Amino acid sequence: MLKSFLAMAACALALAVVSVQAASQRPILIKFSHVVADNTPKGQGALLFKQLVEERLAGKVRVEVYANSSLYGDADELEALRKNEVQLLAPSLAKFGQYTQQLQVFDLPFLFDDLDAVNRFQKRAKGRQLLRSMEAHDIVGLAYWHNGMKQLSASKALLLPTDAAGLNFRIQPSEVLDAQFRQLGAQSQAMPFAEVFEALQSGRVQGAENPWSNIYSKNLHRVQPYITETNHGVLDYMLVSNPRFWYAIPHTIRVELEGIVDEVTYAVNRQAEADNRADRQRIEASGSSQVIGLSAEQREAWRNAMRPVWRQFEAQIGADVLKAAQAVNRKSRP
Ligand code: SIN
């Protein structure tokens, strides 16, 4: 009796060992979902990540990239990550409002003078701390990825801040962005990125704010006759995973993956400004949208009109975070 029990137990143990081994020999699958086109900084970053993983971790890790909201969209991708149905995302920083209010600092209009200033903030202690600000919600930030500074597009020419009054602008789901347009006497409507082209084409909204690469890759310039080069805010991303998934990856493999993340981050961030510059030129060359430049005085008028929003959100964001962000600007102001 005891003998047969021991034999059965040994058999069960052997089966368990085999199935654990079989499972561990199966490559770890990382599904990377995002909402933009392949020919954008984020789209290129996702493809480079897949390429490097396949070169260096063949047989151990497999990456599937889903672009253009083809697997999950803005409305459900973060929930899917928290349930470990997808393992990597890079949502724009405006899309984490449900999980932390501190990241709203990136949405404040005219806070950062340019992408270099954003970069400095992201590298300093406060910026790095924000990568861990959502772990209690099963979201861990692995890196910041740049896209670029946002421009205002509309159905009419926007030269003065008062020109925006009465228009309805598409926004990402961010209270700061809503407040920014209210400050101009305009309205806003939050909607997923996948709906923006149709909403502008049909006139459901009359304006939007996007970096050049998102405008060009989604053909938004074909349905927006005017684009004002405001550079009023930043559209950057946080590359995120589920900490329960990420920290369960065997140590040596995770170290290799983190090295790849660093390498891809460097490539994306070095390329993003060049991509946006090239897409700006393509939009101008297309002739379908007039690009409006602002003089220093005109830009200052936009800045003054939008700036009260900083005070409104200072308590939510944290005075320390706001101060650290302000400290990275180097240009002197009139
Ligand atoms: C993105 O670049 O991921 C989309 C940003 C947006 O929703 O405007």
Short mmCIF file of C-alpha atoms and ligand atoms in Angstrom, two decimals:
data_model
loop_
_atom_site.label_atom_id
_atom_site.label_comp_id
_atom_site.label_asym_id
_atom_site.label_seq_id
_atom_site.Cartn_x
_atom_site.Cartn_y
_atom_site.Cartn_z
CA MET A 1 0.00 0.00 0.00
CA LEU A 2 2.72 2.40 1.10
CA LYS A 3 4.83 1.23 -1.84
CA SER A 4 2.16 2.01 -4.42
CA PHE A 5 1.40 5.37 -2.80
CA LEU A 6 5.13 6.26 -3.00
CA ALA A 7 5.27 5.14 -6.61
CA MET A 8 2.26 7.29 -7.50
CA ALA A 9 3.72 10.28 -5.67
CA ALA A 10 7.04 9.85 -7.49
CA CYS A 11 5.20 9.68 -10.78
CA ALA A 12 3.20 12.84 -10.01
CA LEU A 13 6.38 14.64 -8.99
CA ALA A 14 8.12 13.61 -12.19
CA LEU A 15 5.17 14.86 -14.24
CA ALA A 16 5.17 18.16 -12.39
CA VAL A 17 8.92 18.58 -12.99
CA VAL A 18 8.49 17.83 -16.68
CA SER A 19 5.60 20.22 -17.09
CA VAL A 20 7.50 23.00 -15.26
CA GLN A 21 10.48 22.35 -17.52
CA ALA A 22 8.29 22.30 -20.61
CA ALA A 23 6.71 25.57 -19.52
CA SER A 24 10.08 27.12 -18.81
CA GLN A 25 11.35 25.99 -22.19
CA ARG A 26 8.47 27.68 -23.95
CA PRO A 27 9.51 31.22 -24.93
CA ILE A 28 8.06 34.01 -22.79
CA LEU A 29 5.52 35.86 -24.92
CA ILE A 30 5.47 39.67 -24.76
CA LYS A 31 2.53 41.28 -26.53
CA PHE A 32 3.30 44.95 -27.20
CA SER A 33 0.19 46.91 -28.13
CA HIS A 34 -0.04 50.56 -29.17
CA VAL A 35 -2.34 52.99 -30.94
CA VAL A 36 -0.14 54.75 -33.51
CA ALA A 37 1.24 53.86 -36.93
CA ASP A 38 4.51 51.97 -37.51
CA ASN A 39 6.13 55.07 -39.05
CA THR A 40 6.14 57.09 -35.81
CA PRO A 41 8.72 57.26 -33.00
CA LYS A 42 6.71 54.84 -30.83
CA GLY A 43 5.88 52.54 -33.75
CA GLN A 44 9.57 52.33 -34.72
CA GLY A 45 10.56 51.78 -31.09
CA ALA A 46 8.20 48.83 -30.73
CA LEU A 47 9.56 47.22 -33.91
CA LEU A 48 13.18 47.78 -32.85
CA PHE A 49 12.42 46.19 -29.45
CA LYS A 50 11.00 43.12 -31.23
CA GLN A 51 13.99 42.91 -33.58
CA LEU A 52 16.61 43.12 -30.79
CA VAL A 53 14.76 40.61 -28.60
CA GLU A 54 14.56 38.18 -31.51
CA GLU A 55 18.29 38.61 -32.21
CA ARG A 56 19.46 38.26 -28.61
CA LEU A 57 16.88 36.13 -26.84
CA ALA A 58 15.79 33.76 -29.61
CA GLY A 59 13.93 30.78 -28.17
CA LYS A 60 13.61 32.47 -24.78
CA VAL A 61 11.39 35.47 -25.48
CA ARG A 62 8.99 36.14 -28.34
CA VAL A 63 7.50 39.59 -29.05
CA GLU A 64 4.30 40.34 -30.94
CA VAL A 65 3.69 43.99 -31.87
CA TYR A 66 0.14 45.23 -32.46
CA ALA A 67 0.04 48.77 -33.95
CA ASN A 68 -2.84 51.13 -34.75
CA SER A 69 -5.12 49.98 -31.88
CA SER A 70 -5.39 46.59 -33.62
CA LEU A 71 -5.33 44.62 -30.33
CA TYR A 72 -6.30 47.14 -27.65
CA GLY A 73 -7.14 50.83 -27.93
CA ASP A 74 -6.98 53.79 -25.58
CA ALA A 75 -10.15 52.71 -23.79
CA ASP A 76 -9.02 49.26 -22.71
CA GLU A 77 -5.25 48.85 -23.06
CA LEU A 78 -4.28 49.79 -19.48
CA GLU A 79 -6.92 47.48 -18.02
CA ALA A 80 -5.60 44.69 -20.27
CA LEU A 81 -2.06 45.32 -18.99
CA ARG A 82 -3.21 45.18 -15.38
CA LYS A 83 -4.81 41.79 -16.13
CA ASN A 84 -1.60 40.67 -17.89
CA GLU A 85 -3.46 40.17 -21.18
CA VAL A 86 -0.82 42.36 -22.81
CA GLN A 87 2.68 42.81 -21.41
CA LEU A 88 4.02 46.08 -22.86
CA LEU A 89 2.35 49.37 -23.70
CA ALA A 90 3.59 52.90 -24.24
CA PRO A 91 0.58 55.16 -23.61
CA SER A 92 1.03 58.88 -23.83
CA LEU A 93 1.65 60.46 -20.43
CA ALA A 94 -1.78 62.09 -20.52
CA LYS A 95 -3.49 58.70 -20.32
CA PHE A 96 -2.49 57.67 -16.79
CA GLY A 97 -4.74 60.12 -14.93
CA GLN A 98 -6.82 57.34 -13.39
CA TYR A 99 -3.73 55.90 -11.67
CA THR A 100 -1.67 58.95 -10.68
CA GLN A 101 -2.23 62.69 -10.77
CA GLN A 102 1.48 63.46 -10.68
CA LEU A 103 2.01 62.68 -14.36
CA GLN A 104 -0.34 65.56 -15.18
CA VAL A 105 2.78 67.72 -14.91
CA PHE A 106 3.58 66.71 -18.50
CA ASP A 107 0.26 68.12 -19.74
CA LEU A 108 0.71 71.62 -18.32
CA PRO A 109 0.79 74.07 -21.22
CA PHE A 110 4.05 75.94 -21.87
CA LEU A 111 5.73 74.37 -18.84
CA PHE A 112 8.62 72.88 -20.80
CA ASP A 113 10.42 75.12 -23.28
CA ASP A 114 11.36 72.25 -25.58
CA LEU A 115 12.03 68.52 -25.77
CA ASP A 116 15.53 68.94 -24.31
CA ALA A 117 13.98 70.39 -21.17
CA VAL A 118 11.51 67.48 -21.01
CA ASN A 119 14.45 65.12 -21.37
CA ARG A 120 16.31 66.71 -18.49
CA PHE A 121 13.27 66.43 -16.22
CA GLN A 122 12.72 62.77 -17.12
CA LYS A 123 16.34 61.96 -16.25
CA ARG A 124 16.38 63.72 -12.88
CA ALA A 125 15.29 62.17 -9.58
CA LYS A 126 11.69 63.47 -9.60
CA GLY A 127 11.11 62.37 -13.17
CA ARG A 128 12.51 58.91 -12.44
CA GLN A 129 10.37 58.61 -9.29
CA LEU A 130 7.26 59.03 -11.41
CA LEU A 131 8.09 55.80 -13.25
CA ARG A 132 7.25 53.94 -10.01
CA SER A 133 4.20 56.03 -9.10
CA MET A 134 1.63 53.46 -10.31
CA GLU A 135 2.97 50.18 -8.94
CA ALA A 136 0.08 49.88 -6.49
CA HIS A 137 -2.13 49.68 -9.60
CA ASP A 138 -0.01 46.96 -11.25
CA ILE A 139 1.70 49.35 -13.64
CA VAL A 140 5.47 49.83 -13.64
CA GLY A 141 7.25 52.36 -15.84
CA LEU A 142 10.36 51.04 -17.60
CA ALA A 143 11.33 54.18 -19.56
CA TYR A 144 10.13 57.43 -21.06
CA TRP A 145 9.94 57.61 -24.83
CA HIS A 146 9.72 60.89 -26.70
CA ASN A 147 7.36 61.80 -29.46
CA GLY A 148 7.45 65.58 -29.62
CA MET A 149 5.95 68.96 -28.91
CA LYS A 150 2.26 69.44 -29.73
CA GLN A 151 0.87 71.82 -32.35
CA LEU A 152 -2.67 73.20 -32.53
CA SER A 153 -4.65 72.40 -35.65
CA ALA A 154 -8.10 73.76 -36.49
CA SER A 155 -10.71 74.47 -39.11
CA LYS A 156 -9.76 78.16 -38.93
CA ALA A 157 -6.48 80.05 -38.61
CA LEU A 158 -5.41 80.41 -34.96
CA LEU A 159 -3.06 83.33 -34.51
CA LEU A 160 -4.23 84.80 -31.21
CA PRO A 161 -5.42 82.80 -28.20
CA THR A 162 -8.84 84.40 -28.58
CA ASP A 163 -9.16 82.81 -32.04
CA ALA A 164 -9.79 79.42 -30.39
CA ALA A 165 -12.91 80.59 -28.55
CA GLY A 166 -16.06 78.64 -29.43
CA LEU A 167 -14.22 75.77 -31.13
CA ASN A 168 -14.41 72.19 -29.86
CA PHE A 169 -11.03 70.43 -29.61
CA ARG A 170 -10.35 66.72 -29.36
CA ILE A 171 -8.26 65.94 -26.28
CA GLN A 172 -6.74 62.93 -24.63
CA PRO A 173 -8.55 62.02 -21.39
CA SER A 174 -6.84 64.63 -19.20
CA GLU A 175 -8.35 67.20 -16.86
CA VAL A 176 -5.39 69.48 -17.50
CA LEU A 177 -5.99 69.46 -21.25
CA ASP A 178 -9.68 70.16 -20.69
CA ALA A 179 -8.78 73.11 -18.44
CA GLN A 180 -6.31 74.38 -21.01
CA PHE A 181 -8.99 74.70 -23.69
CA ARG A 182 -11.53 76.16 -21.26
CA GLN A 183 -8.94 78.79 -20.47
CA LEU A 184 -9.12 79.79 -24.15
CA GLY A 185 -12.92 79.97 -24.15
CA ALA A 186 -13.03 76.76 -26.18
CA GLN A 187 -14.54 73.33 -25.44
CA SER A 188 -12.96 69.93 -25.47
CA GLN A 189 -14.03 66.39 -26.09
CA ALA A 190 -11.96 63.43 -24.90
CA MET A 191 -11.82 60.56 -27.37
CA PRO A 192 -9.50 57.69 -28.31
CA PHE A 193 -6.75 58.43 -30.81
CA ALA A 194 -8.27 55.96 -33.27
CA GLU A 195 -11.34 58.24 -33.66
CA VAL A 196 -9.56 61.54 -34.25
CA PHE A 197 -9.43 61.52 -38.05
CA GLU A 198 -13.14 60.75 -38.41
CA ALA A 199 -14.10 63.29 -35.73
CA LEU A 200 -12.18 66.05 -37.51
CA GLN A 201 -13.40 65.02 -40.95
CA SER A 202 -17.04 64.96 -39.91
CA GLY A 203 -16.74 68.24 -37.98
CA ARG A 204 -17.68 66.58 -34.68
CA VAL A 205 -14.69 68.53 -33.35
CA GLN A 206 -13.02 71.40 -35.14
CA GLY A 207 -9.52 71.24 -33.71
CA ALA A 208 -6.89 69.05 -32.10
CA GLU A 209 -3.40 69.10 -30.59
CA ASN A 210 -0.78 66.68 -31.82
CA PRO A 211 2.92 66.39 -32.59
CA TRP A 212 3.82 66.56 -36.29
CA SER A 213 4.44 62.81 -36.52
CA ASN A 214 0.94 61.92 -35.33
CA ILE A 215 -0.61 64.53 -37.62
CA TYR A 216 1.26 63.23 -40.65
CA SER A 217 0.98 59.49 -39.99
CA LYS A 218 -2.79 59.74 -39.46
CA ASN A 219 -3.37 62.23 -42.30
CA LEU A 220 -4.88 64.77 -39.93
CA HIS A 221 -3.46 67.59 -42.05
CA ARG A 222 -5.84 66.49 -44.83
CA VAL A 223 -8.82 67.37 -42.61
CA GLN A 224 -7.37 70.39 -40.78
CA PRO A 225 -6.71 73.36 -43.07
CA TYR A 226 -4.61 75.25 -40.49
CA ILE A 227 -1.88 74.17 -38.10
CA THR A 228 -0.36 76.70 -35.71
CA GLU A 229 3.16 75.90 -34.61
CA THR A 230 2.61 76.51 -30.91
CA ASN A 231 4.91 73.86 -29.37
CA HIS A 232 2.71 74.45 -26.34
CA GLY A 233 2.99 71.05 -24.67
CA VAL A 234 4.65 67.71 -24.89
CA LEU A 235 3.37 64.36 -26.09
CA ASP A 236 5.66 61.72 -24.65
CA TYR A 237 5.15 58.14 -23.57
CA MET A 238 5.83 55.85 -20.65
CA LEU A 239 6.84 52.33 -21.61
CA VAL A 240 4.99 50.24 -19.03
CA SER A 241 4.58 46.63 -18.00
CA ASN A 242 2.72 44.75 -15.31
CA PRO A 243 5.12 44.37 -12.32
CA ARG A 244 3.76 40.90 -11.53
CA PHE A 245 4.75 39.83 -15.04
CA TRP A 246 7.97 41.82 -15.34
CA TYR A 247 9.56 40.83 -12.03
CA ALA A 248 8.63 37.17 -12.54
CA ILE A 249 10.86 36.97 -15.63
CA PRO A 250 14.00 34.96 -14.78
CA HIS A 251 16.72 37.37 -13.66
CA THR A 252 19.23 36.86 -16.48
CA ILE A 253 16.54 37.26 -19.14
CA ARG A 254 15.10 40.35 -17.44
CA VAL A 255 18.54 41.97 -17.26
CA GLU A 256 18.96 41.37 -20.99
CA LEU A 257 15.48 42.79 -21.68
CA GLU A 258 16.23 45.88 -19.57
CA GLY A 259 19.41 46.43 -21.59
CA ILE A 260 17.36 46.23 -24.79
CA VAL A 261 14.81 48.69 -23.35
CA ASP A 262 17.67 51.15 -22.64
CA GLU A 263 19.04 50.74 -26.15
CA VAL A 264 15.65 51.21 -27.80
CA THR A 265 14.88 54.21 -25.56
CA TYR A 266 18.11 55.86 -26.68
CA ALA A 267 17.29 55.20 -30.35
CA VAL A 268 13.68 56.44 -30.08
CA ASN A 269 14.64 59.57 -28.18
CA ARG A 270 17.48 60.42 -30.56
CA GLN A 271 15.26 59.96 -33.61
CA ALA A 272 12.00 61.56 -32.42
CA GLU A 273 12.89 65.18 -33.06
CA ALA A 274 14.27 64.40 -36.53
CA ASP A 275 11.08 62.45 -37.37
CA ASN A 276 8.87 65.33 -36.28
CA ARG A 277 10.95 67.81 -38.28
CA ALA A 278 10.69 65.64 -41.39
CA ASP A 279 6.91 65.16 -40.95
CA ARG A 280 6.46 68.92 -40.53
CA GLN A 281 8.17 69.40 -43.91
CA ARG A 282 6.06 66.68 -45.51
CA ILE A 283 2.89 68.39 -44.25
CA GLU A 284 4.01 71.75 -45.63
CA ALA A 285 4.97 70.15 -48.94
CA SER A 286 1.57 68.44 -49.20
CA GLY A 287 -0.09 71.85 -49.48
CA SER A 288 -3.22 70.54 -47.78
CA SER A 289 -2.72 72.50 -44.59
CA GLN A 290 -1.29 75.93 -43.96
CA VAL A 291 1.40 75.97 -41.27
CA ILE A 292 1.22 79.18 -39.25
CA GLY A 293 4.35 80.36 -37.44
CA LEU A 294 4.11 82.58 -34.35
CA SER A 295 6.30 85.55 -33.50
CA ALA A 296 7.87 85.57 -30.01
CA GLU A 297 5.20 88.09 -28.88
CA GLN A 298 2.35 86.01 -30.27
CA ARG A 299 3.67 82.87 -28.58
CA GLU A 300 3.97 84.76 -25.32
CA ALA A 301 0.30 85.76 -25.62
CA TRP A 302 -0.67 82.07 -25.91
CA ARG A 303 1.55 81.26 -22.96
CA ASN A 304 -0.03 83.97 -20.81
CA ALA A 305 -3.52 82.84 -21.76
CA MET A 306 -2.91 79.21 -20.80
CA ARG A 307 -0.60 79.60 -17.85
CA PRO A 308 -3.28 79.99 -15.09
CA VAL A 309 -3.83 76.25 -15.52
CA TRP A 310 -0.54 75.58 -13.67
CA ARG A 311 -1.89 77.05 -10.44
CA GLN A 312 -5.14 75.11 -10.79
CA PHE A 313 -3.31 71.75 -10.79
CA GLU A 314 -0.36 72.48 -8.54
CA ALA A 315 -1.86 70.77 -5.46
CA GLN A 316 -2.84 67.62 -7.40
CA ILE A 317 0.53 67.28 -9.10
CA GLY A 318 2.58 68.27 -6.08
CA ALA A 319 4.49 71.52 -5.65
CA ASP A 320 7.78 69.57 -5.51
CA VAL A 321 7.17 67.91 -8.89
CA LEU A 322 6.10 71.18 -10.49
CA LYS A 323 9.13 73.01 -9.13
CA ALA A 324 11.49 70.29 -10.37
CA ALA A 325 9.91 70.53 -13.82
CA GLN A 326 10.21 74.31 -13.95
CA ALA A 327 13.87 74.09 -12.96
CA VAL A 328 14.87 72.27 -16.16
CA ASN A 329 14.17 75.19 -18.51
CA ARG A 330 17.23 77.09 -19.59
CA LYS A 331 15.92 79.81 -21.89
CA SER A 332 15.50 83.27 -20.43
CA ARG A 333 12.01 84.65 -20.77
CA PRO A 334 10.89 88.17 -21.69
C1 SIN B 1 -0.20 58.37 -29.19
O1 SIN B 1 0.73 59.00 -29.73
O2 SIN B 1 -0.04 57.31 -28.60
C2 SIN B 1 -1.60 58.92 -29.31
C3 SIN B 1 -1.73 60.19 -28.60
C4 SIN B 1 -3.13 60.74 -28.63
O3 SIN B 1 -4.07 60.07 -28.20
O4 SIN B 1 -3.30 61.88 -29.08
#
